[in-house]
Each structure stands twice: as structure tokens, then as C-alpha cells.
mmCIF file of C-alpha atoms and ligand atoms in Angstrom:
data_model
loop_
_atom_site.group_PDB
_atom_site.id
_atom_site.type_symbol
_atom_site.label_atom_id
_atom_site.label_comp_id
_atom_site.label_asym_id
_atom_site.label_seq_id
_atom_site.Cartn_x
_atom_site.Cartn_y
_atom_site.Cartn_z
ATOM 1 C CA MET A 1 -26.403 -68.057 -8.143
ATOM 2 C CA LEU A 2 -28.043 -66.967 -11.382
ATOM 3 C CA LYS A 3 -30.299 -64.712 -9.402
ATOM 4 C CA LYS A 4 -27.342 -63.128 -7.709
ATOM 5 C CA LEU A 5 -25.733 -62.498 -11.100
ATOM 6 C CA ASP A 6 -28.897 -60.867 -12.265
ATOM 7 C CA GLN A 7 -28.965 -58.603 -9.209
ATOM 8 C CA THR A 8 -25.318 -57.689 -9.675
ATOM 9 C CA ARG A 9 -25.960 -56.761 -13.263
ATOM 10 C CA SER A 10 -28.984 -54.590 -12.674
ATOM 11 C CA LYS A 11 -27.391 -52.880 -9.686
ATOM 12 C CA ALA A 12 -24.279 -52.102 -11.720
ATOM 13 C CA ILE A 13 -26.228 -50.804 -14.698
ATOM 14 C CA ASP A 14 -28.382 -48.674 -12.411
ATOM 15 C CA GLU A 15 -25.439 -47.100 -10.703
ATOM 16 C CA LEU A 16 -23.711 -46.456 -13.974
ATOM 17 C CA SER A 17 -26.475 -44.265 -15.301
ATOM 18 C CA SER A 18 -26.148 -41.824 -12.406
ATOM 19 C CA LEU A 19 -22.349 -41.390 -12.722
ATOM 20 C CA SER A 20 -21.186 -38.003 -13.849
ATOM 21 C CA ASP A 21 -17.387 -38.022 -13.708
ATOM 22 C CA LEU A 22 -14.400 -40.205 -14.543
ATOM 23 C CA LYS A 23 -13.369 -40.572 -10.904
ATOM 24 C CA GLY A 24 -16.806 -41.995 -10.057
ATOM 25 C CA LEU A 25 -16.557 -44.290 -13.069
ATOM 26 C CA GLU A 26 -13.225 -45.703 -11.908
ATOM 27 C CA ASP A 27 -14.726 -46.414 -8.462
ATOM 28 C CA TRP A 28 -17.606 -48.127 -10.202
ATOM 29 C CA ARG A 29 -15.194 -50.321 -12.200
ATOM 30 C CA ILE A 30 -13.384 -51.420 -9.055
ATOM 31 C CA ARG A 31 -16.652 -52.113 -7.311
ATOM 32 C CA HIS A 32 -18.249 -54.179 -10.083
ATOM 33 C CA LEU A 33 -15.398 -55.554 -12.194
ATOM 34 C CA GLY A 34 -12.476 -55.449 -9.713
ATOM 35 C CA LYS A 35 -10.874 -58.365 -7.893
ATOM 36 C CA LYS A 36 -13.182 -58.085 -4.926
ATOM 37 C CA SER A 37 -16.382 -57.607 -6.912
ATOM 38 C CA ALA A 38 -19.249 -60.071 -6.600
ATOM 39 C CA LEU A 39 -18.840 -60.940 -10.288
ATOM 40 C CA THR A 40 -15.158 -61.855 -9.946
ATOM 41 C CA GLN A 41 -15.942 -63.876 -6.843
ATOM 42 C CA ILE A 42 -18.562 -65.842 -8.779
ATOM 43 C CA LEU A 43 -16.162 -66.439 -11.686
ATOM 44 C CA ARG A 44 -13.454 -67.584 -9.285
ATOM 45 C CA GLY A 45 -15.823 -69.948 -7.527
ATOM 46 C CA LEU A 46 -16.948 -71.672 -10.771
ATOM 47 C CA ALA A 47 -14.529 -74.571 -10.385
ATOM 48 C CA ALA A 48 -16.153 -75.579 -7.137
ATOM 49 C CA LEU A 49 -19.629 -75.860 -8.664
ATOM 50 C CA PRO A 50 -21.198 -79.074 -9.894
ATOM 51 C CA SER A 51 -20.609 -79.297 -13.619
ATOM 52 C CA GLU A 52 -24.148 -78.667 -14.931
ATOM 53 C CA GLU A 53 -24.539 -75.610 -12.721
ATOM 54 C CA ARG A 54 -21.000 -74.477 -13.616
ATOM 55 C CA LYS A 55 -21.897 -74.349 -17.307
ATOM 56 C CA ALA A 56 -24.997 -72.212 -16.840
ATOM 57 C CA VAL A 57 -23.497 -69.900 -14.232
ATOM 58 C CA GLY A 58 -20.221 -69.608 -16.157
ATOM 59 C CA ALA A 59 -21.966 -68.622 -19.379
ATOM 60 C CA SER A 60 -24.164 -66.113 -17.608
ATOM 61 C CA ALA A 61 -21.288 -64.639 -15.555
ATOM 62 C CA ASN A 62 -19.206 -64.151 -18.683
ATOM 63 C CA GLU A 63 -22.137 -62.513 -20.385
ATOM 64 C CA VAL A 64 -22.625 -60.128 -17.470
ATOM 65 C CA LYS A 65 -18.922 -59.379 -17.449
ATOM 66 C CA ALA A 66 -18.890 -58.634 -21.195
ATOM 67 C CA LEU A 67 -21.991 -56.504 -20.804
ATOM 68 C CA LEU A 68 -20.553 -54.478 -17.908
ATOM 69 C CA GLU A 69 -17.264 -54.024 -19.717
ATOM 70 C CA ARG A 70 -19.056 -52.738 -22.783
ATOM 71 C CA HIS A 71 -21.166 -50.335 -20.751
ATOM 72 C CA TYR A 72 -18.062 -49.259 -18.913
ATOM 73 C CA GLY A 73 -16.248 -48.495 -22.196
ATOM 74 C CA GLU A 74 -19.180 -46.533 -23.578
ATOM 75 C CA LYS A 75 -19.703 -44.546 -20.382
ATOM 76 C CA LYS A 76 -16.005 -43.728 -20.294
ATOM 77 C CA GLU A 77 -16.138 -42.320 -23.801
ATOM 78 C CA THR A 78 -19.178 -40.187 -22.973
ATOM 79 C CA LEU A 79 -17.637 -38.828 -19.776
ATOM 80 C CA LYS A 80 -14.386 -38.015 -21.571
ATOM 81 C CA GLN A 81 -16.290 -36.135 -24.216
ATOM 82 C CA GLU A 82 -18.139 -34.184 -21.542
ATOM 83 C CA ALA A 83 -14.960 -33.343 -19.658
ATOM 84 C CA TYR A 84 -13.411 -32.084 -22.861
ATOM 85 C CA GLN A 85 -16.432 -29.923 -23.635
ATOM 86 C CA ASP A 86 -16.292 -28.539 -20.095
ATOM 87 C CA LEU A 87 -12.680 -27.612 -20.559
ATOM 88 C CA GLU A 88 -13.418 -25.964 -23.858
ATOM 89 C CA ARG A 89 -16.195 -23.953 -22.262
ATOM 90 C CA THR A 90 -13.913 -22.821 -19.432
ATOM 91 C CA LEU A 91 -11.216 -21.817 -21.900
ATOM 92 C CA THR A 92 -13.635 -19.690 -23.879
ATOM 93 C CA VAL A 93 -15.022 -18.013 -20.783
ATOM 94 C CA GLU A 94 -11.760 -17.509 -18.915
ATOM 95 C CA LYS A 95 -9.769 -16.505 -21.932
ATOM 96 C CA ILE A 96 -6.194 -15.397 -21.227
ATOM 97 C CA ASP A 97 -4.490 -13.303 -23.862
ATOM 98 C CA VAL A 98 -0.871 -14.332 -23.435
ATOM 99 C CA THR A 99 0.227 -11.701 -25.948
ATOM 100 C CA LEU A 100 -0.927 -8.808 -23.714
ATOM 101 C CA PRO A 101 2.033 -6.811 -22.431
ATOM 102 C CA GLY A 102 2.668 -7.260 -18.672
ATOM 103 C CA ARG A 103 1.445 -4.707 -16.172
ATOM 104 C CA PRO A 104 4.303 -2.435 -15.150
ATOM 105 C CA ILE A 105 5.509 -2.881 -11.560
ATOM 106 C CA SER A 106 5.454 0.524 -9.935
ATOM 107 C CA LEU A 107 8.920 1.378 -8.716
ATOM 108 C CA GLY A 108 9.597 3.446 -5.641
ATOM 109 C CA ARG A 109 12.122 6.242 -5.667
ATOM 110 C CA LEU A 110 14.217 8.229 -3.236
ATOM 111 C CA HIS A 111 12.523 11.068 -1.426
ATOM 112 C CA PRO A 112 13.761 14.476 -2.689
ATOM 113 C CA THR A 113 15.271 15.164 0.738
ATOM 114 C CA THR A 114 17.223 11.902 0.650
ATOM 115 C CA GLN A 115 18.426 12.824 -2.823
ATOM 116 C CA ILE A 116 19.703 16.235 -1.739
ATOM 117 C CA VAL A 117 21.320 14.803 1.423
ATOM 118 C CA ARG A 118 23.278 12.419 -0.766
ATOM 119 C CA GLU A 119 24.152 15.076 -3.315
ATOM 120 C CA ILE A 120 25.437 17.539 -0.712
ATOM 121 C CA CYS A 121 27.301 14.897 1.276
ATOM 122 C CA ASP A 122 28.981 13.726 -1.947
ATOM 123 C CA ILE A 123 30.217 17.269 -2.577
ATOM 124 C CA PHE A 124 31.710 17.557 0.908
ATOM 125 C CA VAL A 125 33.180 14.059 0.820
ATOM 126 C CA ALA A 126 34.975 15.087 -2.371
ATOM 127 C CA LEU A 127 36.326 18.093 -0.426
ATOM 128 C CA GLY A 128 37.728 15.810 2.301
ATOM 129 C CA PHE A 129 34.866 15.738 4.826
ATOM 130 C CA GLN A 130 33.488 12.707 6.645
ATOM 131 C CA VAL A 131 29.744 12.077 7.054
ATOM 132 C CA VAL A 132 28.505 11.395 10.607
ATOM 133 C CA GLU A 133 25.081 11.330 12.213
ATOM 134 C CA GLY A 134 23.874 12.099 15.713
ATOM 135 C CA PRO A 135 20.914 11.768 18.085
ATOM 136 C CA GLU A 136 17.663 13.605 17.460
ATOM 137 C CA VAL A 137 16.856 13.575 21.168
ATOM 138 C CA GLU A 138 19.446 15.841 22.733
ATOM 139 C CA SER A 139 20.277 17.313 26.068
ATOM 140 C CA ASP A 140 19.962 20.989 26.773
ATOM 141 C CA TYR A 141 23.726 21.009 27.191
ATOM 142 C CA TYR A 142 24.619 19.936 23.626
ATOM 143 C CA ASN A 143 21.795 21.763 21.910
ATOM 144 C CA PHE A 144 22.309 25.087 23.738
ATOM 145 C CA GLU A 145 24.772 25.413 26.619
ATOM 146 C CA ALA A 146 27.878 24.064 24.892
ATOM 147 C CA LEU A 147 27.086 26.266 21.893
ATOM 148 C CA ASN A 148 27.201 29.457 23.973
ATOM 149 C CA ILE A 149 23.453 29.635 24.416
ATOM 150 C CA PRO A 150 22.867 29.573 28.193
ATOM 151 C CA ALA A 151 19.363 29.392 29.634
ATOM 152 C CA ASP A 152 18.931 33.162 29.875
ATOM 153 C CA HIS A 153 20.380 33.905 26.428
ATOM 154 C CA PRO A 154 18.065 35.785 24.078
ATOM 155 C CA ALA A 155 19.162 33.523 21.213
ATOM 156 C CA ARG A 156 16.988 30.794 22.750
ATOM 157 C CA ASP A 157 14.087 32.756 21.341
ATOM 158 C CA MET A 158 15.284 31.803 17.857
ATOM 159 C CA PHE A 159 14.487 28.204 18.680
ATOM 160 C CA SER A 160 10.995 27.283 19.801
ATOM 161 C CA THR A 161 11.810 23.969 21.374
ATOM 162 C CA PHE A 162 10.024 20.686 21.919
ATOM 163 C CA TRP A 163 11.035 19.747 25.460
ATOM 164 C CA ILE A 164 10.853 16.145 26.495
ATOM 165 C CA ASP A 165 9.096 15.098 29.638
ATOM 166 C CA THR A 166 11.505 12.457 30.841
ATOM 167 C CA GLU A 167 12.721 10.708 33.924
ATOM 168 C CA ILE A 168 15.649 9.008 32.174
ATOM 169 C CA SER A 169 17.927 11.937 32.621
ATOM 170 C CA GLU A 170 18.704 14.538 35.263
ATOM 171 C CA ARG A 171 19.381 17.022 32.502
ATOM 172 C CA PRO A 172 16.600 18.638 30.498
ATOM 173 C CA MET A 173 16.089 16.797 27.212
ATOM 174 C CA LEU A 174 14.649 18.062 23.936
ATOM 175 C CA LEU A 175 14.267 17.334 20.237
ATOM 176 C CA ARG A 176 17.308 18.984 18.698
ATOM 177 C CA THR A 177 16.478 22.316 17.133
ATOM 178 C CA HIS A 178 19.490 22.200 14.813
ATOM 179 C CA THR A 179 22.327 19.841 13.869
ATOM 180 C CA SER A 180 24.935 22.060 15.566
ATOM 181 C CA PRO A 181 25.063 19.955 18.795
ATOM 182 C CA MET A 182 27.002 17.396 16.768
ATOM 183 C CA GLN A 183 29.871 19.888 16.547
ATOM 184 C CA ILE A 184 30.364 19.371 20.276
ATOM 185 C CA ARG A 185 29.865 15.604 20.244
ATOM 186 C CA VAL A 186 32.365 15.151 17.402
ATOM 187 C CA MET A 187 35.012 17.385 19.034
ATOM 188 C CA GLU A 188 34.559 15.688 22.405
ATOM 189 C CA ARG A 189 35.479 12.320 20.963
ATOM 190 C CA THR A 190 38.203 13.263 18.459
ATOM 191 C CA ARG A 191 41.302 15.396 18.247
ATOM 192 C CA PRO A 192 41.944 17.741 15.324
ATOM 193 C CA PRO A 193 42.074 17.650 12.364
ATOM 194 C CA VAL A 194 38.253 17.460 12.213
ATOM 195 C CA ARG A 195 36.305 17.626 8.971
ATOM 196 C CA VAL A 196 32.722 16.407 9.215
ATOM 197 C CA VAL A 197 29.301 16.999 7.746
ATOM 198 C CA VAL A 198 26.208 15.947 9.695
ATOM 199 C CA PRO A 199 22.890 15.480 7.899
ATOM 200 C CA GLY A 200 19.747 14.923 9.960
ATOM 201 C CA LYS A 201 16.316 15.837 11.202
ATOM 202 C CA CYS A 202 15.655 18.842 13.424
ATOM 203 C CA TYR A 203 12.495 19.915 15.224
ATOM 204 C CA ARG A 204 10.948 23.192 16.206
ATOM 205 C CA TYR A 205 7.728 23.987 17.961
ATOM 206 C CA GLU A 206 6.369 26.117 15.147
ATOM 207 C CA ALA A 207 2.991 26.911 13.737
ATOM 208 C CA THR A 208 3.326 25.328 10.299
ATOM 209 C CA ASP A 209 2.858 27.450 7.215
ATOM 210 C CA ALA A 210 4.260 27.583 3.683
ATOM 211 C CA THR A 211 7.811 28.172 4.961
ATOM 212 C CA HIS A 212 7.755 26.530 8.420
ATOM 213 C CA GLU A 213 7.536 22.889 9.390
ATOM 214 C CA SER A 214 7.950 21.401 12.848
ATOM 215 C CA MET A 215 10.321 18.786 11.388
ATOM 216 C CA PHE A 216 12.926 19.602 8.766
ATOM 217 C CA TYR A 217 16.447 18.632 7.715
ATOM 218 C CA GLN A 218 19.752 20.390 8.135
ATOM 219 C CA ILE A 219 23.314 19.617 7.246
ATOM 220 C CA GLU A 220 25.954 20.823 9.657
ATOM 221 C CA GLY A 221 29.598 21.197 8.731
ATOM 222 C CA LEU A 222 32.686 21.542 10.896
ATOM 223 C CA ALA A 223 36.393 21.834 10.124
ATOM 224 C CA VAL A 224 38.947 22.349 12.904
ATOM 225 C CA ASP A 225 42.703 22.267 12.539
ATOM 226 C CA GLU A 226 45.781 24.411 13.000
ATOM 227 C CA ASN A 227 45.818 27.527 10.825
ATOM 228 C CA ILE A 228 42.227 27.418 9.603
ATOM 229 C CA THR A 229 41.103 30.914 8.661
ATOM 230 C CA LEU A 230 38.078 32.693 7.278
ATOM 231 C CA ALA A 231 39.696 32.228 3.853
ATOM 232 C CA ASP A 232 39.246 28.444 4.240
ATOM 233 C CA LEU A 233 35.597 28.949 5.137
ATOM 234 C CA LYS A 234 35.085 31.148 2.079
ATOM 235 C CA GLY A 235 36.984 28.843 -0.254
ATOM 236 C CA THR A 236 35.134 25.732 0.885
ATOM 237 C CA LEU A 237 31.632 27.198 0.842
ATOM 238 C CA PHE A 238 32.264 29.063 -2.399
ATOM 239 C CA GLU A 239 33.258 25.775 -4.012
ATOM 240 C CA PHE A 240 30.244 24.029 -2.479
ATOM 241 C CA ALA A 241 27.795 26.663 -3.781
ATOM 242 C CA LYS A 242 29.202 26.367 -7.279
ATOM 243 C CA ARG A 243 29.137 22.568 -7.292
ATOM 244 C CA LEU A 244 25.528 22.524 -6.090
ATOM 245 C CA PHE A 245 24.076 25.473 -7.991
ATOM 246 C CA GLY A 246 26.365 25.791 -11.022
ATOM 247 C CA GLU A 247 29.783 27.125 -11.959
ATOM 248 C CA GLU A 248 28.413 30.535 -12.987
ATOM 249 C CA ARG A 249 26.918 31.354 -9.533
ATOM 250 C CA LYS A 250 28.112 34.392 -7.607
ATOM 251 C CA VAL A 251 28.462 33.948 -3.851
ATOM 252 C CA ARG A 252 27.900 36.705 -1.302
ATOM 253 C CA PHE A 253 29.296 36.676 2.247
ATOM 254 C CA ARG A 254 27.813 39.023 4.820
ATOM 255 C CA CYS A 255 28.051 39.404 8.577
ATOM 256 C CA ASP A 256 25.467 37.606 10.659
ATOM 257 C CA TYR A 257 25.156 36.538 14.270
ATOM 258 C CA PHE A 258 25.176 33.040 15.738
ATOM 259 C CA PRO A 259 26.312 32.625 19.368
ATOM 260 C CA PHE A 260 28.682 29.739 18.648
ATOM 261 C CA VAL A 261 30.729 31.439 15.905
ATOM 262 C CA GLU A 262 32.780 34.623 15.750
ATOM 263 C CA PRO A 263 32.645 36.181 13.271
ATOM 264 C CA GLY A 264 29.356 34.793 11.949
ATOM 265 C CA VAL A 265 28.422 35.029 8.285
ATOM 266 C CA GLU A 266 25.432 34.496 6.074
ATOM 267 C CA ILE A 267 25.998 33.153 2.602
ATOM 268 C CA ALA A 268 23.833 33.901 -0.398
ATOM 269 C CA ILE A 269 24.035 33.082 -4.091
ATOM 270 C CA ASP A 270 22.857 35.316 -6.902
ATOM 271 C CA CYS A 271 19.320 34.319 -7.861
ATOM 272 C CA PHE A 272 19.451 31.649 -10.559
ATOM 273 C CA ALA A 273 15.897 32.425 -11.639
ATOM 274 C CA CYS A 274 16.530 36.063 -12.605
ATOM 275 C CA GLY A 275 20.339 36.213 -12.663
ATOM 276 C CA GLY A 276 20.325 38.836 -9.921
ATOM 277 C CA ALA A 277 17.865 41.273 -11.490
ATOM 278 C CA GLY A 278 15.196 40.637 -8.863
ATOM 279 C CA CYS A 279 12.156 38.370 -9.111
ATOM 280 C CA ARG A 280 9.521 36.559 -7.059
ATOM 281 C CA LEU A 281 11.923 33.760 -6.016
ATOM 282 C CA CYS A 282 14.462 36.167 -4.509
ATOM 283 C CA SER A 283 11.773 38.619 -3.329
ATOM 284 C CA GLY A 284 13.209 41.239 -5.618
ATOM 285 C CA THR A 285 16.632 41.267 -3.911
ATOM 286 C CA GLY A 286 18.585 39.329 -6.542
ATOM 287 C CA TRP A 287 20.082 37.103 -3.798
ATOM 288 C CA LEU A 288 19.088 33.792 -2.207
ATOM 289 C CA GLU A 289 20.344 33.076 1.303
ATOM 290 C CA ILE A 290 21.446 29.474 1.510
ATOM 291 C CA LEU A 291 23.354 28.993 4.737
ATOM 292 C CA GLY A 292 24.751 30.322 8.002
ATOM 293 C CA ALA A 293 28.391 29.891 8.944
ATOM 294 C CA GLY A 294 31.278 31.322 10.913
ATOM 295 C CA MET A 295 34.571 30.751 12.689
ATOM 296 C CA VAL A 296 34.101 28.436 15.681
ATOM 297 C CA HIS A 297 33.916 30.548 18.853
ATOM 298 C CA PRO A 298 37.001 30.164 21.131
ATOM 299 C CA ASP A 299 34.718 29.402 24.099
ATOM 300 C CA VAL A 300 33.219 26.479 22.205
ATOM 301 C CA LEU A 301 36.712 25.128 21.506
ATOM 302 C CA ARG A 302 37.739 25.568 25.126
ATOM 303 C CA ARG A 303 34.690 23.657 26.304
ATOM 304 C CA VAL A 304 35.848 20.548 24.434
ATOM 305 C CA ASN A 305 39.468 21.035 25.547
ATOM 306 C CA TYR A 306 40.750 22.305 22.231
ATOM 307 C CA ASP A 307 43.301 25.083 22.798
ATOM 308 C CA PRO A 308 41.999 28.090 20.818
ATOM 309 C CA ASP A 309 45.549 29.424 20.544
ATOM 310 C CA VAL A 310 46.525 26.300 18.622
ATOM 311 C CA TYR A 311 43.325 25.347 16.830
ATOM 312 C CA THR A 312 40.799 27.317 14.839
ATOM 313 C CA GLY A 313 37.895 26.170 12.746
ATOM 314 C CA PHE A 314 34.833 27.035 10.759
ATOM 315 C CA ALA A 315 31.287 25.718 10.960
ATOM 316 C CA PHE A 316 28.220 26.002 8.781
ATOM 317 C CA GLY A 317 24.630 24.885 8.747
ATOM 318 C CA LEU A 318 22.033 24.765 5.998
ATOM 319 C CA GLY A 319 18.372 23.845 5.751
ATOM 320 C CA LEU A 320 17.710 21.258 3.086
ATOM 321 C CA GLU A 321 14.067 21.927 2.340
ATOM 322 C CA ARG A 322 14.917 25.547 1.652
ATOM 323 C CA ILE A 323 17.572 24.483 -0.861
ATOM 324 C CA LEU A 324 15.083 22.141 -2.556
ATOM 325 C CA MET A 325 12.390 24.818 -2.592
ATOM 326 C CA LEU A 326 14.755 27.231 -4.283
ATOM 327 C CA ARG A 327 16.055 24.692 -6.734
ATOM 328 C CA TYR A 328 12.661 23.380 -7.856
ATOM 329 C CA GLY A 329 10.524 26.466 -7.264
ATOM 330 C CA ILE A 330 8.429 24.672 -4.598
ATOM 331 C CA ASP A 331 6.255 27.202 -2.793
ATOM 332 C CA ASP A 332 5.095 25.187 0.238
ATOM 333 C CA ILE A 333 7.414 23.312 2.604
ATOM 334 C CA ARG A 334 4.510 21.186 3.865
ATOM 335 C CA LEU A 335 4.488 19.303 0.549
ATOM 336 C CA PHE A 336 7.666 17.448 1.504
ATOM 337 C CA TYR A 337 6.218 15.380 4.336
ATOM 338 C CA SER A 338 2.525 15.136 3.508
ATOM 339 C CA ASN A 339 3.067 11.912 1.529
ATOM 340 C CA ASP A 340 1.299 13.032 -1.604
ATOM 341 C CA ILE A 341 2.522 10.668 -4.271
ATOM 342 C CA ARG A 342 1.713 13.195 -7.024
ATOM 343 C CA PHE A 343 4.270 15.531 -5.499
ATOM 344 C CA LEU A 344 6.901 12.897 -4.704
ATOM 345 C CA ARG A 345 6.727 11.314 -8.153
ATOM 346 C CA GLN A 346 8.136 14.457 -9.719
ATOM 347 C CA PHE A 347 11.623 13.882 -8.334
HETATM 348 N N1 DAH B 1 22.395 26.082 13.737
HETATM 349 C C1 DAH B 1 21.994 27.263 13.025
HETATM 350 C C2 DAH B 1 20.489 27.275 12.892
HETATM 351 O O1 DAH B 1 19.884 26.246 12.931
HETATM 352 C C3 DAH B 1 22.635 27.303 11.672
HETATM 353 C C4 DAH B 1 24.097 27.578 11.738
HETATM 354 C C5 DAH B 1 24.572 28.850 11.644
HETATM 355 C C6 DAH B 1 24.986 26.522 11.906
HETATM 356 C C7 DAH B 1 25.925 29.118 11.720
HETATM 357 C C8 DAH B 1 26.348 26.784 11.974
HETATM 358 C C9 DAH B 1 26.801 28.103 11.870
HETATM 359 O O2 DAH B 1 27.240 25.815 12.139
HETATM 360 O O3 DAH B 1 28.139 28.345 11.944
HETATM 361 O O4 DAH B 1 19.921 28.311 12.737
#
């Protein structure tokens, strides 16, 4: 029995010296001083021993216990000290300066085109128009035919078209070349009075350069009712030009040709860069063309079963990138959709 105690003691002391953390120390305590340890078993079994042996073994067991407990206490202190020093070392190395200001979160912003869509739609909403949107994949009928541009019409040359190779439809399909097809779609599904603006993407099969992109935005406008005249067109677009470009702007109306309006007009504002004197922005003319418009052609009305003797209307269409380029003096349309954050951040 005494021998066993001796073994227990030296084993425990041996193990203790190789411990390096508090978790290991706790395991050690359970192993050598816990309820199931050899030492506790010996102490528990004392009563069963013959009295002379009990005395010797008891004294020795208690000694071993006191010794192990003392070693345990000392080792615990040392390990605690070490852990604390470790922590201190880590804190010095991985120093965090909690007084440093936070890093700013970089905020996104609306694309300049989205901004101008909203701005222009707001102006027309204030003038009593509704905002609607339509499909970018269109049929030949809505994009051309219904707008008085039959297959053999020379005006098709104005639109280099992306045709779609498709089996879903009998009719030829394409990427809309302008937002005007929505005039037809809106009139087909409503009766007058109609007052809508239609923002959206358009596509043309163009060689891109500083003023041409194969994808761009337009806003279409349409008003149809009884007694609408060219005076309403002028009043509305005059007001629009002033709200967008400033109260002091002059607006010029001139004849132009678009197959789906009669008469057709082109609207320009006096150049805000030079006040009309002539400069680089207005190519020396003093005027900036901003949109095409006209009185809805009677044939277009007839096609959607509007009686042209009862109803008349005006329509207009404008390119948004052009408006932005004029407003901000941007000299290359390709900047809008090339995703250069240095450009986009300026708006
Ligand atoms: N759709 C024409 C284009 O893309 C623009 C246009 C001109 C629209 C006259 C109109 C209009 O509604 O009346 O070139």
C-alpha cells in the first residue's frame, strides 16, 4: 500500500511538471485528487485496514494529499501568471485603437439616366400625365407598321434595327428602335382622354462613337382627347423645356418630318452655354435641339379605332442621354454605360 502511494505521488509530480495550461491542470486535479483517484480510494479504504497498517498508510496518504494539493496550488498560480502575460503580449501586438474614426461605408447612388428619367417624369406628372412602361422586344407591327412605317418606307432607313431570330412569333420581332410603339399599345387598351409618358431603353444597330450608342433611353409622350390642337403641344412642351432647363429659356418650334405625326415639329432651346450667341456646345447655331414631336397622324388614330374626326392628339419623343450631355457638357455618350465609377460618381 505504501509503495502504491509512493508511485501515485511520483507519477502525479512527474505529470505536473509537463503541464502547460489551466485546462490540463484541472484534468490533472481530477485524475490525482478527484473522487476516483487512487489516492482518494486509498483514503476511503483506510477503515478496512488492520489498525497498525491503517496508521502508517493514513499518515502517508494524508502527507501525499497535502503535498499534491500544495503543488497543485503553486502550479495554478504559475499557469495563471503565464496566461496573463500571454494576454498582455497579445494586447500589445494586436493593439486596437478604439478612438480611430470608423471607415466610411461607400454609398451607391442613382445612375444619371435614372435621375433624369425621374426628373422628367415628375415634370409631366405635374402636368397631368401618367407614367407607363412597355416591352423592349417589339413586333415589327408596333415598332413600324402601326406608326405609318411600312416595310418599303424610306423612313426605315432612319432606324438600323436589331432583328430577333425567333420562333415564338409568326411576326418579325426586333429590339424597339424608339419608345413610340407604346403610343399604339396605350391607345389600343384605353379610350381617350390619354395622357402618358413612357420612359425606356431603345436599341439601334449602330457603329458606336461619341454621339451614338446601340442602347440608349428615350421618353415618349402622348396626349389624345377631343379638341387637342398644336397650341396644346406648344404650351405643354414650352412649359416642359422651361421647367427642365430654366425659366429664362427660349423655345423654338420648326417643321420636321416623322411618319406618324402631321404636322411634325422639332423643338430646340436657345443654347444655355452661350445664351444664343453661338459656341461649341450648339455648334455655333445658338440653338440646341431637344426633341421631336407632332400632331398624331389620323391614320395612326384610325388604326386603333379612334375616330380622327372626334379625337386629335400630340406626341413627342426625346433622347435622354442627349439631354444629359447638353446639361452637363458630356462629350462622349459611351461614358454612360461603360461603368466607370469615376464618371458615375460625379452625379
Ligand atoms: N420616335 C422618334 C425617334 O426615335 C422620336 C419622335 C419624334 C417621337 C416625333 C414622337 C414624335 O412621338 O412625335 O426618332
